[in-house]
Structure formats: C-alpha cells, structure tokens
Tab-separated table of C-alpha atoms and ligand atoms in Angstrom:
chain	number	residue	atom	x	y	z
G	684	UNK	CA	25.894	9.133	-70.648
G	685	UNK	CA	23.711	10.035	-67.551
G	686	UNK	CA	25.737	10.564	-64.436
G	687	UNK	CA	23.905	10.595	-60.759
G	688	UNK	CA	26.243	12.355	-58.816
G	689	UNK	CA	25.353	11.354	-54.964
G	690	UNK	CA	26.292	13.421	-52.641
G	691	UNK	CA	28.304	15.709	-55.640
G	692	UNK	CA	27.756	19.378	-53.673
G	693	UNK	CA	30.727	17.906	-51.403
G	694	UNK	CA	34.071	17.950	-51.611
G	695	UNK	CA	34.974	15.836	-53.878
G	696	UNK	CA	31.465	15.675	-55.094
G	697	UNK	CA	31.503	17.866	-56.606
G	698	UNK	CA	35.292	17.992	-58.199
G	699	UNK	CA	34.030	15.059	-60.138
G	700	UNK	CA	30.864	16.635	-61.414
G	701	UNK	CA	33.055	18.869	-62.652
G	702	UNK	CA	35.847	15.725	-64.135
G	703	UNK	CA	32.537	14.657	-65.959
G	704	UNK	CA	30.179	17.624	-67.013
G	705	UNK	CA	33.933	18.598	-69.523
G	706	UNK	CA	33.973	14.661	-70.375
G	707	UNK	CA	30.780	15.597	-71.900
G	708	UNK	CA	27.971	13.425	-69.246
G	709	UNK	CA	24.537	14.787	-68.720
G	710	UNK	CA	25.342	14.994	-64.663
G	711	UNK	CA	22.438	16.182	-62.060
G	712	UNK	CA	23.239	15.310	-58.278
G	713	UNK	CA	21.087	14.161	-55.329
G	714	UNK	CA	22.878	15.810	-52.299
G	715	UNK	CA	21.198	16.451	-48.719
G	716	UNK	CA	23.214	19.971	-48.178
G	717	UNK	CA	24.238	18.307	-44.759
G	718	UNK	CA	28.197	19.183	-46.494
G	719	UNK	CA	27.955	19.438	-49.143
G	720	UNK	CA	27.278	23.093	-49.919
G	721	UNK	CA	25.882	25.159	-52.307
G	722	UNK	CA	28.810	27.433	-54.009
G	723	UNK	CA	30.109	24.676	-54.807
G	724	UNK	CA	26.765	24.290	-58.201
G	725	UNK	CA	28.132	24.066	-61.472
G	726	UNK	CA	25.619	26.048	-64.008
G	727	UNK	CA	26.042	22.782	-66.328
G	728	UNK	CA	24.543	19.958	-63.636
G	729	UNK	CA	20.708	19.668	-62.762
G	730	UNK	CA	20.738	19.535	-58.165
G	731	UNK	CA	18.579	17.592	-56.111
G	732	UNK	CA	17.928	18.750	-52.932
G	733	UNK	CA	17.938	15.365	-51.153
G	734	UNK	CA	18.841	12.516	-48.798
G	735	UNK	CA	19.618	9.211	-49.069
G	736	UNK	CA	17.343	7.733	-46.626
G	737	UNK	CA	13.896	9.007	-48.210
G	738	UNK	CA	13.508	6.097	-50.696
G	739	UNK	CA	11.307	7.783	-52.532
G	740	UNK	CA	13.561	10.897	-53.050
G	741	UNK	CA	16.405	8.929	-53.967
G	742	UNK	CA	13.959	6.648	-56.086
G	743	UNK	CA	12.697	9.384	-58.307
G	744	UNK	CA	16.494	10.478	-59.103
G	745	UNK	CA	17.148	6.896	-60.260
G	746	UNK	CA	13.987	6.715	-62.257
G	747	UNK	CA	15.522	9.151	-65.191
G	748	UNK	CA	17.312	7.165	-67.355
G	749	UNK	CA	20.342	7.205	-65.426
G	750	UNK	CA	23.011	5.208	-67.063
G	751	UNK	CA	25.891	4.931	-64.045
G	752	UNK	CA	25.692	6.104	-60.276
G	753	UNK	CA	28.056	7.556	-58.257
G	754	UNK	CA	27.803	7.451	-54.703
G	755	UNK	CA	29.867	9.600	-52.293
G	756	UNK	CA	27.304	11.430	-49.384
G	757	UNK	CA	28.702	9.216	-46.054
G	758	UNK	CA	29.864	10.589	-42.957
G	759	UNK	CA	33.549	10.967	-43.025
G	760	UNK	CA	35.536	11.545	-39.625
G	761	UNK	CA	37.230	8.657	-37.983
G	762	UNK	CA	37.432	10.233	-34.371
G	763	UNK	CA	33.523	10.703	-34.329
G	764	UNK	CA	32.198	6.922	-35.514
G	765	UNK	CA	34.023	5.837	-33.069
G	766	UNK	CA	32.115	7.627	-30.637
G	767	UNK	CA	28.536	7.633	-32.319
G	768	UNK	CA	28.912	3.728	-34.773
G	769	UNK	CA	24.881	4.480	-34.711
G	770	UNK	CA	25.161	7.435	-37.483
G	771	UNK	CA	28.021	5.736	-40.112
G	772	UNK	CA	25.319	2.386	-39.357
G	773	UNK	CA	22.505	4.540	-41.042
G	774	UNK	CA	23.950	6.906	-43.856
G	775	UNK	CA	27.227	4.795	-45.207
G	776	UNK	CA	26.170	1.929	-44.455
G	777	UNK	CA	21.630	1.861	-44.235
G	778	UNK	CA	21.808	4.737	-46.622
G	779	UNK	CA	24.326	3.366	-49.551
G	780	UNK	CA	22.083	0.015	-49.155
G	781	UNK	CA	19.573	2.357	-50.039
G	782	UNK	CA	21.408	3.223	-53.109
G	783	UNK	CA	22.102	-0.504	-54.142
G	784	UNK	CA	18.365	-0.303	-53.708
G	785	UNK	CA	17.058	1.872	-56.045
G	786	UNK	CA	19.481	1.045	-58.606
G	787	UNK	CA	18.505	-2.829	-58.682
G	788	UNK	CA	14.032	-1.447	-58.400
G	789	UNK	CA	15.073	1.110	-61.647
G	790	UNK	CA	17.426	-1.126	-63.089
G	791	UNK	CA	21.403	1.457	-63.528
G	792	UNK	CA	23.672	-1.854	-63.710
G	793	UNK	CA	26.677	1.007	-62.665
G	794	UNK	CA	28.161	2.355	-59.162
G	795	UNK	CA	31.095	4.124	-58.548
G	796	UNK	CA	31.942	4.382	-55.405
G	797	UNK	CA	33.846	6.156	-52.779
G	798	UNK	CA	35.792	4.317	-50.569
G	799	UNK	CA	39.171	4.615	-48.543
G	800	UNK	CA	42.426	3.460	-47.126
G	801	UNK	CA	40.560	3.216	-43.878
G	802	UNK	CA	39.476	-0.062	-45.155
G	803	UNK	CA	42.820	-1.904	-44.884
G	804	UNK	CA	43.597	-0.653	-40.974
G	805	UNK	CA	47.292	-0.615	-39.617
G	806	UNK	CA	49.825	-1.377	-43.167
G	807	UNK	CA	51.309	-4.680	-43.573
G	808	UNK	CA	53.140	-3.327	-45.938
G	809	UNK	CA	54.124	-0.735	-47.586
G	810	UNK	CA	53.219	0.585	-50.076
G	811	UNK	CA	49.321	-1.020	-49.731
G	812	UNK	CA	48.096	-2.427	-52.827
G	813	UNK	CA	44.443	-3.893	-53.428
G	814	UNK	CA	45.837	-7.080	-52.429
G	815	UNK	CA	46.737	-5.793	-48.849
G	816	UNK	CA	44.682	-6.804	-45.678
G	817	UNK	CA	42.158	-5.607	-44.941
G	818	UNK	CA	42.044	-4.683	-41.092
G	819	UNK	CA	39.790	-1.652	-40.292
G	820	UNK	CA	40.713	0.176	-37.505
G	821	UNK	CA	37.741	2.340	-37.331
G	822	UNK	CA	34.082	1.978	-38.112
G	823	UNK	CA	34.275	4.292	-40.754
G	824	UNK	CA	36.609	2.004	-42.297
G	825	UNK	CA	34.612	-0.255	-41.694
G	826	UNK	CA	32.068	0.952	-43.554
G	827	UNK	CA	33.429	1.680	-47.024
G	828	UNK	CA	35.786	-1.885	-45.748
G	829	UNK	CA	31.460	-3.922	-45.589
G	830	UNK	CA	29.891	-2.045	-48.939
G	831	UNK	CA	32.564	-3.260	-51.125
G	832	UNK	CA	30.868	-6.664	-49.605
G	833	UNK	CA	27.407	-5.956	-50.607
G	834	UNK	CA	28.639	-4.351	-53.918
G	835	UNK	CA	30.080	-8.135	-54.461
G	836	UNK	CA	26.764	-9.605	-54.047
G	837	UNK	CA	24.714	-7.169	-55.658
G	838	UNK	CA	27.782	-8.153	-58.594
G	839	UNK	CA	26.500	-11.454	-58.917
G	840	UNK	CA	22.713	-11.047	-57.052
G	841	UNK	CA	21.715	-8.423	-59.948
G	842	UNK	CA	24.786	-7.475	-62.173
G	843	UNK	CA	25.628	-3.931	-60.439
G	844	UNK	CA	28.978	-3.554	-61.963
G	845	UNK	CA	30.928	-1.338	-58.908
G	846	UNK	CA	34.578	0.313	-59.384
G	847	UNK	CA	35.363	0.767	-56.201
G	848	UNK	CA	37.596	3.594	-55.274
G	849	UNK	CA	39.297	3.140	-52.268
G	850	UNK	CA	41.073	7.184	-51.609
G	851	UNK	CA	43.712	7.964	-49.967
G	852	UNK	CA	44.567	11.086	-48.412
G	853	UNK	CA	42.329	14.078	-50.758
G	854	UNK	CA	43.826	17.089	-50.619
G	855	UNK	CA	43.374	20.354	-53.082
G	856	UNK	CA	41.342	22.264	-54.926
G	857	UNK	CA	40.262	22.767	-57.706
G	858	UNK	CA	42.849	25.081	-59.247
G	859	UNK	CA	39.965	27.050	-61.424
G	860	UNK	CA	38.938	28.572	-58.307
G	861	UNK	CA	35.976	26.458	-59.718
G	862	UNK	CA	34.844	24.644	-56.728
G	863	UNK	CA	34.660	27.231	-53.101
G	864	UNK	CA	32.532	25.404	-50.368
G	865	UNK	CA	35.161	24.497	-47.234
G	866	UNK	CA	34.634	22.666	-44.481
G	867	UNK	CA	32.769	23.148	-41.421
G	868	UNK	CA	35.440	22.078	-38.694
G	869	UNK	CA	38.347	20.666	-39.981
G	870	UNK	CA	39.799	17.260	-38.613
G	871	UNK	CA	42.304	16.302	-41.488
G	872	UNK	CA	45.262	18.319	-41.725
G	873	UNK	CA	45.876	20.679	-44.361
G	874	UNK	CA	42.451	22.889	-44.179
G	875	UNK	CA	43.935	22.275	-40.350
G	876	UNK	CA	47.773	23.758	-41.498
G	877	UNK	CA	44.913	26.226	-43.731
G	878	UNK	CA	42.910	27.701	-40.545
G	879	UNK	CA	46.385	28.062	-38.425
G	880	UNK	CA	47.863	30.443	-41.505
G	881	UNK	CA	44.801	32.803	-42.150
G	882	UNK	CA	44.280	33.348	-38.999
G	883	UNK	CA	40.766	31.585	-38.123
G	884	UNK	CA	43.302	29.146	-35.334
G	885	UNK	CA	45.980	30.482	-32.872
G	886	UNK	CA	48.293	27.736	-32.830
G	887	UNK	CA	47.975	23.879	-34.258
G	888	UNK	CA	48.672	20.870	-32.937
G	889	UNK	CA	51.280	18.139	-34.336
G	890	UNK	CA	50.462	15.031	-32.955
G	891	UNK	CA	53.705	13.002	-31.950
G	892	UNK	CA	56.981	13.490	-32.920
G	893	UNK	CA	59.234	10.004	-32.295
G	894	UNK	CA	57.266	8.199	-34.760
G	895	UNK	CA	60.042	6.044	-37.518
G	896	UNK	CA	60.183	8.601	-40.278
G	897	UNK	CA	62.955	10.276	-41.594
G	898	UNK	CA	61.050	13.634	-39.103
G	899	UNK	CA	59.881	11.509	-36.075
G	900	UNK	CA	55.829	12.936	-37.944
G	901	UNK	CA	54.060	11.035	-39.912
G	902	UNK	CA	53.823	10.066	-42.832
G	903	UNK	CA	50.965	9.680	-45.526
G	904	UNK	CA	49.867	9.860	-49.167
G	905	UNK	CA	48.806	12.935	-50.051
G	906	UNK	CA	45.599	13.137	-53.455
G	907	UNK	CA	44.886	16.018	-55.042
G	908	UNK	CA	41.170	16.406	-55.591
G	909	UNK	CA	41.108	17.344	-59.312
G	910	UNK	CA	43.018	14.310	-59.331
G	911	UNK	CA	40.440	12.048	-58.025
G	912	UNK	CA	37.809	13.582	-60.290
G	913	UNK	CA	39.330	12.762	-63.288
G	914	UNK	CA	39.279	8.774	-61.944
G	915	UNK	CA	35.572	8.854	-61.217
G	916	UNK	CA	35.431	10.232	-64.889
G	917	UNK	CA	38.049	7.173	-65.682
G	918	UNK	CA	35.938	4.538	-63.697
G	919	UNK	CA	32.163	5.918	-66.182
G	920	UNK	CA	34.696	4.693	-69.311
G	921	UNK	CA	35.411	1.523	-67.250
G	922	UNK	CA	31.948	0.803	-66.907
G	923	UNK	CA	30.579	1.317	-70.399
G	924	UNK	CA	32.049	-1.483	-70.910
G	925	UNK	CA	31.458	-3.187	-68.215
G	926	UNK	CA	33.627	-6.558	-68.792
G	927	UNK	CA	33.797	-6.715	-64.393
G	928	UNK	CA	33.951	-4.902	-61.155
G	929	UNK	CA	36.932	-3.948	-59.924
G	930	UNK	CA	38.874	-2.388	-56.958
G	931	UNK	CA	41.560	0.428	-57.155
G	932	UNK	CA	43.793	2.474	-54.941
G	933	UNK	CA	44.058	6.211	-55.564
G	934	UNK	CA	47.163	7.968	-54.183
G	935	UNK	CA	50.347	8.508	-55.353
G	936	UNK	CA	52.900	5.865	-53.795
G	937	UNK	CA	54.949	9.210	-52.596
G	938	UNK	CA	54.872	10.128	-48.305
G	939	UNK	CA	54.801	13.662	-47.514
G	940	UNK	CA	55.436	14.624	-43.836
G	941	UNK	CA	53.265	16.205	-41.179
G	942	UNK	CA	56.271	18.243	-40.511
G	943	UNK	CA	56.815	19.073	-43.956
G	944	UNK	CA	53.732	19.617	-44.672
G	945	UNK	CA	53.766	22.636	-42.532
G	946	UNK	CA	56.895	23.802	-43.860
G	947	UNK	CA	55.822	24.114	-47.256
G	948	UNK	CA	53.136	25.677	-46.693
G	949	UNK	CA	54.608	29.003	-44.852
G	950	UNK	CA	57.835	28.877	-47.463
G	951	UNK	CA	54.943	28.526	-50.685
G	952	UNK	CA	52.557	31.331	-48.766
G	953	UNK	CA	55.488	33.109	-46.412
G	954	UNK	CA	53.121	32.857	-43.734
G	955	UNK	CA	53.936	32.167	-40.140
G	956	UNK	CA	51.984	29.509	-38.570
G	957	UNK	CA	52.033	28.424	-35.409
G	958	UNK	CA	52.670	25.509	-33.913
G	959	UNK	CA	53.301	22.640	-31.295
G	960	UNK	CA	53.864	19.090	-31.292
G	961	UNK	CA	51.529	16.836	-28.872
G	962	UNK	CA	51.260	13.371	-27.910
G	963	UNK	CA	50.525	10.609	-30.606
G	964	UNK	CA	46.798	10.553	-32.288
G	965	UNK	CA	45.661	6.992	-30.489
G	966	UNK	CA	45.322	5.079	-34.127
G	967	UNK	CA	47.654	6.627	-36.424
G	968	UNK	CA	49.875	4.139	-37.607
G	969	UNK	CA	53.436	6.282	-38.738
G	970	UNK	CA	53.438	5.543	-42.566
G	971	UNK	CA	50.228	5.421	-44.380
G	972	UNK	CA	51.130	4.915	-49.369
G	973	UNK	CA	49.722	3.603	-51.969
G	974	UNK	CA	50.152	1.327	-55.065
G	975	UNK	CA	48.013	2.313	-57.454
G	976	UNK	CA	49.849	1.077	-60.102
G	977	UNK	CA	46.356	-0.922	-61.292
G	978	UNK	CA	44.567	2.009	-61.913
G	979	UNK	CA	46.849	3.309	-64.117
G	980	UNK	CA	47.197	-0.413	-66.014
G	981	UNK	CA	43.225	-0.782	-66.218
G	982	UNK	CA	42.207	2.499	-65.944
G	983	UNK	CA	44.755	4.892	-67.505
G	984	UNK	CA	44.349	7.051	-65.341
G	985	UNK	CA	47.759	8.824	-62.827
G	986	UNK	CA	48.382	11.359	-60.586
G	987	UNK	CA	48.289	15.141	-62.274
G	988	UNK	CA	48.165	17.194	-59.892
G	989	UNK	CA	48.713	15.694	-56.230
G	990	UNK	CA	52.449	18.076	-56.176
G	991	UNK	CA	52.849	19.694	-52.457
G	992	UNK	CA	53.515	22.601	-54.215
G	993	UNK	CA	49.838	22.889	-56.034
G	994	UNK	CA	48.277	21.059	-53.184
G	995	UNK	CA	49.457	23.554	-51.116
G	996	UNK	CA	48.448	26.268	-53.394
G	997	UNK	CA	45.063	24.930	-54.784
G	998	UNK	CA	44.278	24.949	-51.164
G	999	UNK	CA	45.613	28.203	-50.656
G	1000	UNK	CA	44.202	30.546	-53.055
G	1001	UNK	CA	40.233	29.059	-51.493
G	1002	UNK	CA	41.419	29.516	-47.270
G	1003	UNK	CA	43.229	33.178	-48.196
G	1004	UNK	CA	40.272	34.411	-49.073
K	2333	UFG	N1	47.576	15.509	-37.791
K	2333	UFG	C1	47.773	16.720	-36.901
K	2333	UFG	N2	47.633	17.608	-36.911
K	2333	UFG	C2	46.627	17.551	-37.105
K	2333	UFG	C3	45.464	17.264	-38.472
K	2333	UFG	C4	46.222	15.949	-38.461
K	2333	UFG	O1	49.261	16.647	-36.800
K	2333	UFG	O2	45.722	18.973	-36.160
K	2333	UFG	C5	47.961	13.961	-38.364
K	2333	UFG	C6	47.313	13.397	-38.119
K	2333	UFG	O3	48.168	12.467	-36.860
K	2333	UFG	C7	47.966	12.684	-39.144
K	2333	UFG	C8	48.449	13.178	-40.415
K	2333	UFG	O4	48.211	14.573	-40.008
K	2333	UFG	O5	49.720	12.114	-39.011
K	2333	UFG	C9	46.915	13.287	-41.386
K	2333	UFG	O6	45.801	13.318	-40.159
K	2333	UFG	P1	44.048	13.795	-41.096
K	2333	UFG	O7	43.080	13.174	-40.042
K	2333	UFG	O8	44.161	14.678	-42.318
K	2333	UFG	O9	44.010	12.231	-42.028
K	2333	UFG	P2	44.251	10.909	-41.727
K	2333	UFG	O10	45.246	10.077	-42.422
K	2333	UFG	O11	44.024	10.621	-40.316
K	2333	UFG	O12	42.840	9.788	-42.752
K	2333	UFG	C10	43.093	10.800	-43.646
K	2333	UFG	C11	41.305	10.710	-44.092
K	2333	UFG	C12	40.753	9.063	-43.775
K	2333	UFG	C13	40.964	7.925	-44.179
K	2333	UFG	C14	42.653	8.449	-43.802
K	2333	UFG	C15	42.677	6.956	-44.672
K	2333	UFG	O13	40.766	11.133	-43.431
K	2333	UFG	O14	39.688	9.099	-43.738
K	2333	UFG	O15	43.021	8.973	-44.655
K	2333	UFG	O16	44.079	6.366	-43.936
K	2333	UFG	F1	40.338	6.389	-43.450
C-alpha cells in the first residue's frame, strides 16, 4: 500500500516509517520539520516538507494515490498546552481537521492516529483499558480526546475507518541506529536522565518521593518506539480489510518508577546521574499502567522491545555521542 505518514520525520513517526518500509509498503512523508529532523530520513521513503495548516499542499500530498494516512503531526508538551491552548487548538485540532478534510476530498478511507494515554486523566482503576473513563487533565489530552470524536463522525458520514493508538510513555530508539534525531529541550523523563548522564545537564530533579508507590516515586508504563512502530504497521494491516474503526492502548502493563529508571541507567551505562528530590509536579498521578490486551487480540501486537534494559541502552546509544 501507499502510506502517507504525516509527521514522519519526528521521533515516533520515523520509527513508524521504518516499520512500514520493512513491511513492504511505499511510504511518503509530509512533515514541516518543526520538530522532525532530516537526520531521521530513510532513503527508501519520499519526503515533502509541508505544514498541515497549509491545506493546498496537504491536499496535494494526499492526492497521489494514497491508500492510508498515518497522522502523527502534533504538539505534545502537556505543560505548554495549558499555557498556550491556542497553539494546541490550531495544530492538534484544526490541523487534524485539515487532514480529515483532505482525506475526504481525495477519497482516502483509512487513518491511523497517534492518540495518548492523556485522554484518560487520573486513573480510576489500573491497568487502564480502553473502556476506562475519559477525563483529560490537560489541554493536550483534550485535543486527542476531541479528535477521536471527530473520527467517529467522519467514519459515520464519510466512511473513513480509523485506528486510534493511545500511546503510554514512548521511549527508546531504533536498535540499529537508523533513527538518531534528538529532541531539543526535552521535557520527558528518559531524555532528561540521558542528558544528565552525558553532561548536557549538571543535575536532574525527581518530582516527588512521597507517592504511595514501592519507592515513593511515580510509576509509568514505558513503551519502546520500535514497538509503537510495529503497532502502526499492524494497524495498517488491520485497515486493509476495514471492518470497523478501533481504539487501542499501547503499553506493556508493567510499571517502572522514576527512581528505578535512574538507578538502572546508572547501573547499565556505568555513570553517575546527579539528581535531587524536588516537590511533586502538579497533575502527575502516582501510577499509570496500560492494559494492551485488546491490541494483542485484534492486531496480534505485543511489546517485544520494551524491557527496561533495551529502553535504556537503545536510548544511550544515541545520547552518548
Ligand atoms: N519526571 C521527573 N523528572 C523530570 C521529568 C519527569 O521526576 O525531570 C517524572 C514525572 O514527574 C513523571 C515521570 O517522570 O512522574 C514521567 O514523566 P514524563 O514527563 O516523562 O511523562 P508523563 O507520564 O508525565 O507524560 C507522558 C507523555 C505525555 C502523555 C502522558 C500520558 O509525555 O505526552 O504521558 O499519561 F500525555
């Protein structure tokens, strides 16, 4: 199939591109390179630099015999979304609506969307399955939640079948070193641990050590991006026969604490990581874990690269340079 990957030069997108090429698809990427990077380009994919807010160029990219779209282009900083909702409304909602409208105009009927665990908000039970109540606590989470509602309507009205993939904490790097782009000014835990290990930062903070968890620090469900990549390829396979639209969690159901991530990194790479305990970060639930049983049953997907060792070592391979 010919797959248009919007946001395919970014961190998760480029891992998805690799999985799609491996599965034998023809891949075209549309990316504005705001966070995507040329260093993530694959020689077997075709690249267009363009913005989803520029409807004519989006429609042009869509009009080239595209069989399916994977839409990953979005802003993703939770804190920023609360300070600057306008930016998130425009990029994540208006931009995604442009994608839907271009699909509709060009008769493209299959969509894979990058959603997030942020649609759930504070956990009511664990591990969280897809039926867990939706109560996003950030505007970022709301944009993902909102788009899933649009997809339902475009399914009903336009026959566009979608698979929404709710990622939990995306981490790791391609083990072959094919994706090397580093995020500028990262906000997430593992990149910050890595920047502390390689000397980019002097010290890091662990937000809160008084949570009701085994070591007092927050527990999250970390999923390797290579596993996310294969889930996109599996979602495309699923959409080939287009039975009905689906939403899937992608995680491991295993939790790793912040302190475990720091300690294990020190152990595996043999470097000291300077950290201090700091007050809790507002809005952080103590524990988040996913049930990805549904993706296992329907997509035949399971996490195969997401051990803590592989997560840390594949990331260090990129950060140590
Ligand atoms: N943390 C630290 N120090 C840091 C950075 C993070 O202690 O310098 C802690 C956080 O407090 C949290 C854990 O590490 O307990 C993980 O934090 P991240 O920011 O890496 O990830 P979150 O779990 O907060 O957020 C992630 C994604 C979001 C998504 C959310 C859904 O980054 O996009 O999961 O649950 F919305």
